Amino acid sequence: MSKNIAFKKLVEDLLVAYKRFCLNRLAHEKVEGAYYSTFREIWDNLLVSLETESIMGLARFFDPQNPKHKPRLAFSFFFDLKTEFRNHLTVIGSVKKCRDNLVAHRDLNSASDMQRFLKKHGLKPNDIWSLFEKIIEVLESKKGQFSLTDDLKAKFENGRLLVKQQFQDFIPAKYQ
């Protein structure tokens, strides 16, 4: 696969991770409402799945390349992480540590209170949001090197808005 095609695939995969993160944030806004109370078992499982997938999906983009294996779709395949994300390295390390702990302790207890779990690993909810903003900024600045002409900021914003609209449509009117 050429680097141009790989970069486009990276952007698409990252957009999926971003949409899951946005959906997770929206779902948490409904946790105290009547819809949550009525369907608590479904919501609790949905939230843990979204939270876990959001962390695991984001962390893999920051994994290093292993010269002995096939190149992986990660930022390190395209540019130097320490240069592009120098102000976010602590957050990246925390996200990866969370991912590693989620994999090692694949039970609901480790992820059932995700906010406490993130805090325990030195993360605040806005840290991940800020990291996504930086990722989009870096991808936007590098896209020309990989023959990508899409407006990536608009693409990610449109993805966020689509998730928001579909989530609102998903919640029955009597629970809104």
PDB file of C-alpha atoms in Angstrom:
ATOM      1  CA  MET A   1       0.000   0.000   0.000  1.00  0.00           C
ATOM      2  CA  SER A   2       1.405   3.404  -0.925  1.00  0.00           C
ATOM      3  CA  LYS A   3       1.936   5.994   1.789  1.00  0.00           C
ATOM      4  CA  ASN A   4      -0.728   8.213   0.190  1.00  0.00           C
ATOM      5  CA  ILE A   5      -3.333   5.449   0.363  1.00  0.00           C
ATOM      6  CA  ALA A   6      -2.188   4.518   3.872  1.00  0.00           C
ATOM      7  CA  PHE A   7      -2.535   8.137   5.034  1.00  0.00           C
ATOM      8  CA  LYS A   8      -6.066   8.321   3.642  1.00  0.00           C
ATOM      9  CA  LYS A   9      -6.895   5.058   5.462  1.00  0.00           C
ATOM     10  CA  LEU A  10      -5.402   6.466   8.677  1.00  0.00           C
ATOM     11  CA  VAL A  11      -7.650   9.537   8.394  1.00  0.00           C
ATOM     12  CA  GLU A  12     -10.723   7.344   7.822  1.00  0.00           C
ATOM     13  CA  ASP A  13      -9.868   5.086  10.774  1.00  0.00           C
ATOM     14  CA  LEU A  14      -9.245   8.091  12.976  1.00  0.00           C
ATOM     15  CA  LEU A  15     -12.595   9.579  11.946  1.00  0.00           C
ATOM     16  CA  VAL A  16     -14.287   6.393  13.198  1.00  0.00           C
ATOM     17  CA  ALA A  17     -12.441   6.681  16.533  1.00  0.00           C
ATOM     18  CA  TYR A  18     -13.378  10.365  16.751  1.00  0.00           C
ATOM     19  CA  LYS A  19     -17.059   9.643  16.098  1.00  0.00           C
ATOM     20  CA  ARG A  20     -17.036   6.996  18.843  1.00  0.00           C
ATOM     21  CA  PHE A  21     -15.475   9.495  21.216  1.00  0.00           C
ATOM     22  CA  CYS A  22     -18.141  12.083  20.304  1.00  0.00           C
ATOM     23  CA  LEU A  23     -20.910   9.501  20.740  1.00  0.00           C
ATOM     24  CA  ASN A  24     -19.480   8.573  24.127  1.00  0.00           C
ATOM     25  CA  ARG A  25     -19.597  12.218  25.256  1.00  0.00           C
ATOM     26  CA  LEU A  26     -23.186  12.585  24.046  1.00  0.00           C
ATOM     27  CA  ALA A  27     -24.263   9.339  25.707  1.00  0.00           C
ATOM     28  CA  HIS A  28     -22.852  10.494  29.029  1.00  0.00           C
ATOM     29  CA  GLU A  29     -25.120  13.537  28.905  1.00  0.00           C
ATOM     30  CA  LYS A  30     -28.110  11.148  29.117  1.00  0.00           C
ATOM     31  CA  VAL A  31     -26.815   9.153  32.100  1.00  0.00           C
ATOM     32  CA  GLU A  32     -28.954  10.962  34.657  1.00  0.00           C
ATOM     33  CA  GLY A  33     -32.098  11.151  32.528  1.00  0.00           C
ATOM     34  CA  ALA A  34     -35.254   9.083  32.333  1.00  0.00           C
ATOM     35  CA  TYR A  35     -34.077   7.216  29.225  1.00  0.00           C
ATOM     36  CA  TYR A  36     -31.001   6.037  31.114  1.00  0.00           C
ATOM     37  CA  SER A  37     -33.044   5.048  34.163  1.00  0.00           C
ATOM     38  CA  THR A  38     -35.535   3.104  32.056  1.00  0.00           C
ATOM     39  CA  PHE A  39     -32.848   1.187  30.141  1.00  0.00           C
ATOM     40  CA  ARG A  40     -29.981   1.261  32.640  1.00  0.00           C
ATOM     41  CA  GLU A  41     -28.602  -2.212  31.854  1.00  0.00           C
ATOM     42  CA  ILE A  42     -28.326  -1.377  28.149  1.00  0.00           C
ATOM     43  CA  TRP A  43     -26.833   2.069  28.824  1.00  0.00           C
ATOM     44  CA  ASP A  44     -24.221   0.797  31.293  1.00  0.00           C
ATOM     45  CA  ASN A  45     -22.978  -1.802  28.828  1.00  0.00           C
ATOM     46  CA  LEU A  46     -23.104   0.653  25.941  1.00  0.00           C
ATOM     47  CA  LEU A  47     -21.160   3.280  27.881  1.00  0.00           C
ATOM     48  CA  VAL A  48     -18.436   0.871  29.010  1.00  0.00           C
ATOM     49  CA  SER A  49     -18.081  -0.397  25.429  1.00  0.00           C
ATOM     50  CA  LEU A  50     -17.865   3.113  23.980  1.00  0.00           C
ATOM     51  CA  GLU A  51     -15.413   4.287  26.627  1.00  0.00           C
ATOM     52  CA  THR A  52     -13.181   1.268  26.230  1.00  0.00           C
ATOM     53  CA  GLU A  53     -13.251   1.419  22.440  1.00  0.00           C
ATOM     54  CA  SER A  54     -12.576   5.165  22.467  1.00  0.00           C
ATOM     55  CA  ILE A  55      -9.431   4.747  24.566  1.00  0.00           C
ATOM     56  CA  MET A  56      -8.197   1.641  22.777  1.00  0.00           C
ATOM     57  CA  GLY A  57      -8.920   3.081  19.343  1.00  0.00           C
ATOM     58  CA  LEU A  58      -7.136   6.340  20.066  1.00  0.00           C
ATOM     59  CA  ALA A  59      -4.100   4.734  21.717  1.00  0.00           C
ATOM     60  CA  ARG A  60      -3.272   2.492  18.773  1.00  0.00           C
ATOM     61  CA  PHE A  61      -2.605   5.508  16.544  1.00  0.00           C
ATOM     62  CA  PHE A  62       0.319   6.389  18.812  1.00  0.00           C
ATOM     63  CA  ASP A  63       1.949   2.967  18.836  1.00  0.00           C
ATOM     64  CA  PRO A  64       5.510   2.892  17.480  1.00  0.00           C
ATOM     65  CA  GLN A  65       6.502   1.066  14.335  1.00  0.00           C
ATOM     66  CA  ASN A  66       8.269  -2.263  14.697  1.00  0.00           C
ATOM     67  CA  PRO A  67      10.827  -2.688  11.894  1.00  0.00           C
ATOM     68  CA  LYS A  68      10.456  -6.489  12.098  1.00  0.00           C
ATOM     69  CA  HIS A  69       6.743  -6.355  11.268  1.00  0.00           C
ATOM     70  CA  LYS A  70       4.568  -4.968   8.528  1.00  0.00           C
ATOM     71  CA  PRO A  71       4.119  -1.192   8.982  1.00  0.00           C
ATOM     72  CA  ARG A  72       1.081  -0.370  11.105  1.00  0.00           C
ATOM     73  CA  LEU A  73      -1.377   2.409  10.479  1.00  0.00           C
ATOM     74  CA  ALA A  74      -0.074   4.746  13.156  1.00  0.00           C
ATOM     75  CA  PHE A  75       1.158   8.321  13.197  1.00  0.00           C
ATOM     76  CA  SER A  76       4.772   7.160  13.540  1.00  0.00           C
ATOM     77  CA  PHE A  77       4.564   5.723  10.006  1.00  0.00           C
ATOM     78  CA  PHE A  78       4.007   9.235   8.640  1.00  0.00           C
ATOM     79  CA  PHE A  79       5.790  11.702  10.921  1.00  0.00           C
ATOM     80  CA  ASP A  80       7.766  12.152  14.127  1.00  0.00           C
ATOM     81  CA  LEU A  81       5.459  12.005  17.151  1.00  0.00           C
ATOM     82  CA  LYS A  82       7.839  13.818  19.484  1.00  0.00           C
ATOM     83  CA  THR A  83       7.968  16.780  17.113  1.00  0.00           C
ATOM     84  CA  GLU A  84       4.294  16.989  16.176  1.00  0.00           C
ATOM     85  CA  PHE A  85       2.833  16.178  19.605  1.00  0.00           C
ATOM     86  CA  ARG A  86       5.547  17.499  21.947  1.00  0.00           C
ATOM     87  CA  ASN A  87       3.007  19.325  24.143  1.00  0.00           C
ATOM     88  CA  HIS A  88       0.743  16.272  24.330  1.00  0.00           C
ATOM     89  CA  LEU A  89       3.233  13.489  25.107  1.00  0.00           C
ATOM     90  CA  THR A  90       2.074  13.159  28.731  1.00  0.00           C
ATOM     91  CA  VAL A  91      -1.559  12.784  27.643  1.00  0.00           C
ATOM     92  CA  ILE A  92      -0.548  10.298  24.943  1.00  0.00           C
ATOM     93  CA  GLY A  93       1.386   8.282  27.528  1.00  0.00           C
ATOM     94  CA  SER A  94      -1.641   8.292  29.830  1.00  0.00           C
ATOM     95  CA  VAL A  95      -3.984   7.203  27.028  1.00  0.00           C
ATOM     96  CA  LYS A  96      -1.649   4.321  26.163  1.00  0.00           C
ATOM     97  CA  LYS A  97      -1.352   3.355  29.835  1.00  0.00           C
ATOM     98  CA  CYS A  98      -5.166   3.333  30.118  1.00  0.00           C
ATOM     99  CA  ARG A  99      -5.379   1.151  27.008  1.00  0.00           C
ATOM    100  CA  ASP A 100      -2.806  -1.276  28.380  1.00  0.00           C
ATOM    101  CA  ASN A 101      -4.683  -1.537  31.682  1.00  0.00           C
ATOM    102  CA  LEU A 102      -8.002  -2.042  29.908  1.00  0.00           C
ATOM    103  CA  VAL A 103      -6.488  -4.892  27.895  1.00  0.00           C
ATOM    104  CA  ALA A 104      -4.861  -6.432  30.966  1.00  0.00           C
ATOM    105  CA  HIS A 105      -8.009  -6.153  33.117  1.00  0.00           C
ATOM    106  CA  ARG A 106     -10.753  -6.842  30.598  1.00  0.00           C
ATOM    107  CA  ASP A 107     -13.577  -6.802  33.133  1.00  0.00           C
ATOM    108  CA  LEU A 108     -16.349  -4.330  33.846  1.00  0.00           C
ATOM    109  CA  ASN A 109     -14.852  -3.380  37.221  1.00  0.00           C
ATOM    110  CA  SER A 110     -11.818  -1.723  35.634  1.00  0.00           C
ATOM    111  CA  ALA A 111     -13.891   0.333  33.230  1.00  0.00           C
ATOM    112  CA  SER A 112     -17.256   0.634  34.953  1.00  0.00           C
ATOM    113  CA  ASP A 113     -16.357   4.049  36.367  1.00  0.00           C
ATOM    114  CA  MET A 114     -14.416   5.406  33.412  1.00  0.00           C
ATOM    115  CA  GLN A 115     -14.047   8.909  34.825  1.00  0.00           C
ATOM    116  CA  ARG A 116     -12.356   7.532  37.940  1.00  0.00           C
ATOM    117  CA  PHE A 117     -10.308   5.172  35.783  1.00  0.00           C
ATOM    118  CA  LEU A 118      -9.100   8.043  33.565  1.00  0.00           C
ATOM    119  CA  LYS A 119      -8.339  10.239  36.560  1.00  0.00           C
ATOM    120  CA  LYS A 120      -6.343   7.416  38.153  1.00  0.00           C
ATOM    121  CA  HIS A 121      -4.174   7.424  35.026  1.00  0.00           C
ATOM    122  CA  GLY A 122      -3.744  11.201  35.021  1.00  0.00           C
ATOM    123  CA  LEU A 123      -6.381  12.050  32.410  1.00  0.00           C
ATOM    124  CA  LYS A 124      -9.196  14.559  32.485  1.00  0.00           C
ATOM    125  CA  PRO A 125     -12.024  14.260  29.924  1.00  0.00           C
ATOM    126  CA  ASN A 126     -10.904  17.436  28.171  1.00  0.00           C
ATOM    127  CA  ASP A 127      -7.371  16.048  27.748  1.00  0.00           C
ATOM    128  CA  ILE A 128      -8.630  13.561  25.188  1.00  0.00           C
ATOM    129  CA  TRP A 129     -10.742  16.198  23.462  1.00  0.00           C
ATOM    130  CA  SER A 130      -7.671  18.482  23.226  1.00  0.00           C
ATOM    131  CA  LEU A 131      -5.620  15.594  21.882  1.00  0.00           C
ATOM    132  CA  PHE A 132      -8.172  14.964  19.128  1.00  0.00           C
ATOM    133  CA  GLU A 133      -8.082  18.668  18.238  1.00  0.00           C
ATOM    134  CA  LYS A 134      -4.282  18.498  17.960  1.00  0.00           C
ATOM    135  CA  ILE A 135      -4.460  15.327  15.864  1.00  0.00           C
ATOM    136  CA  ILE A 136      -6.851  16.983  13.416  1.00  0.00           C
ATOM    137  CA  GLU A 137      -4.585  20.047  13.249  1.00  0.00           C
ATOM    138  CA  VAL A 138      -1.517  17.879  12.516  1.00  0.00           C
ATOM    139  CA  LEU A 139      -3.340  15.808   9.889  1.00  0.00           C
ATOM    140  CA  GLU A 140      -4.595  18.985   8.228  1.00  0.00           C
ATOM    141  CA  SER A 141      -1.055  20.391   8.079  1.00  0.00           C
ATOM    142  CA  LYS A 142       0.442  17.142   6.686  1.00  0.00           C
ATOM    143  CA  LYS A 143      -2.263  16.112   4.219  1.00  0.00           C
ATOM    144  CA  GLY A 144      -0.613  17.775   1.207  1.00  0.00           C
ATOM    145  CA  GLN A 145       2.455  15.557   1.601  1.00  0.00           C
ATOM    146  CA  PHE A 146       0.183  12.576   0.981  1.00  0.00           C
ATOM    147  CA  SER A 147      -1.874  14.032  -1.892  1.00  0.00           C
ATOM    148  CA  LEU A 148      -4.982  14.476   0.226  1.00  0.00           C
ATOM    149  CA  THR A 149      -7.027  17.577  -0.565  1.00  0.00           C
ATOM    150  CA  ASP A 150     -10.033  17.088   1.739  1.00  0.00           C
ATOM    151  CA  ASP A 151     -10.730  19.776   4.324  1.00  0.00           C
ATOM    152  CA  LEU A 152     -10.054  17.545   7.320  1.00  0.00           C
ATOM    153  CA  LYS A 153     -11.261  20.022   9.928  1.00  0.00           C
ATOM    154  CA  ALA A 154     -14.600  20.184   8.118  1.00  0.00           C
ATOM    155  CA  LYS A 155     -14.662  16.392   7.662  1.00  0.00           C
ATOM    156  CA  PHE A 156     -14.223  15.778  11.384  1.00  0.00           C
ATOM    157  CA  GLU A 157     -16.653  18.548  12.346  1.00  0.00           C
ATOM    158  CA  ASN A 158     -19.251  17.137   9.942  1.00  0.00           C
ATOM    159  CA  GLY A 159     -18.685  13.702  11.482  1.00  0.00           C
ATOM    160  CA  ARG A 160     -19.256  15.134  14.963  1.00  0.00           C
ATOM    161  CA  LEU A 161     -22.422  16.925  13.845  1.00  0.00           C
ATOM    162  CA  LEU A 162     -23.748  13.798  12.110  1.00  0.00           C
ATOM    163  CA  VAL A 163     -23.233  11.727  15.261  1.00  0.00           C
ATOM    164  CA  LYS A 164     -24.923  14.435  17.326  1.00  0.00           C
ATOM    165  CA  GLN A 165     -27.940  14.611  14.997  1.00  0.00           C
ATOM    166  CA  GLN A 166     -28.336  10.858  14.728  1.00  0.00           C
ATOM    167  CA  PHE A 167     -27.995  10.462  18.489  1.00  0.00           C
ATOM    168  CA  GLN A 168     -30.750  13.044  19.020  1.00  0.00           C
ATOM    169  CA  ASP A 169     -32.923  11.168  16.525  1.00  0.00           C
ATOM    170  CA  PHE A 170     -32.126   7.911  18.338  1.00  0.00           C
ATOM    171  CA  ILE A 171     -33.495   9.207  21.663  1.00  0.00           C
ATOM    172  CA  PRO A 172     -37.310   9.002  21.649  1.00  0.00           C
ATOM    173  CA  ALA A 173     -38.979  12.414  21.955  1.00  0.00           C
ATOM    174  CA  LYS A 174     -40.573  11.566  25.303  1.00  0.00           C
ATOM    175  CA  TYR A 175     -37.059  11.204  26.815  1.00  0.00           C
ATOM    176  CA  GLN A 176     -35.526  14.379  25.367  1.00  0.00           C
TER     177      GLN A 176
END
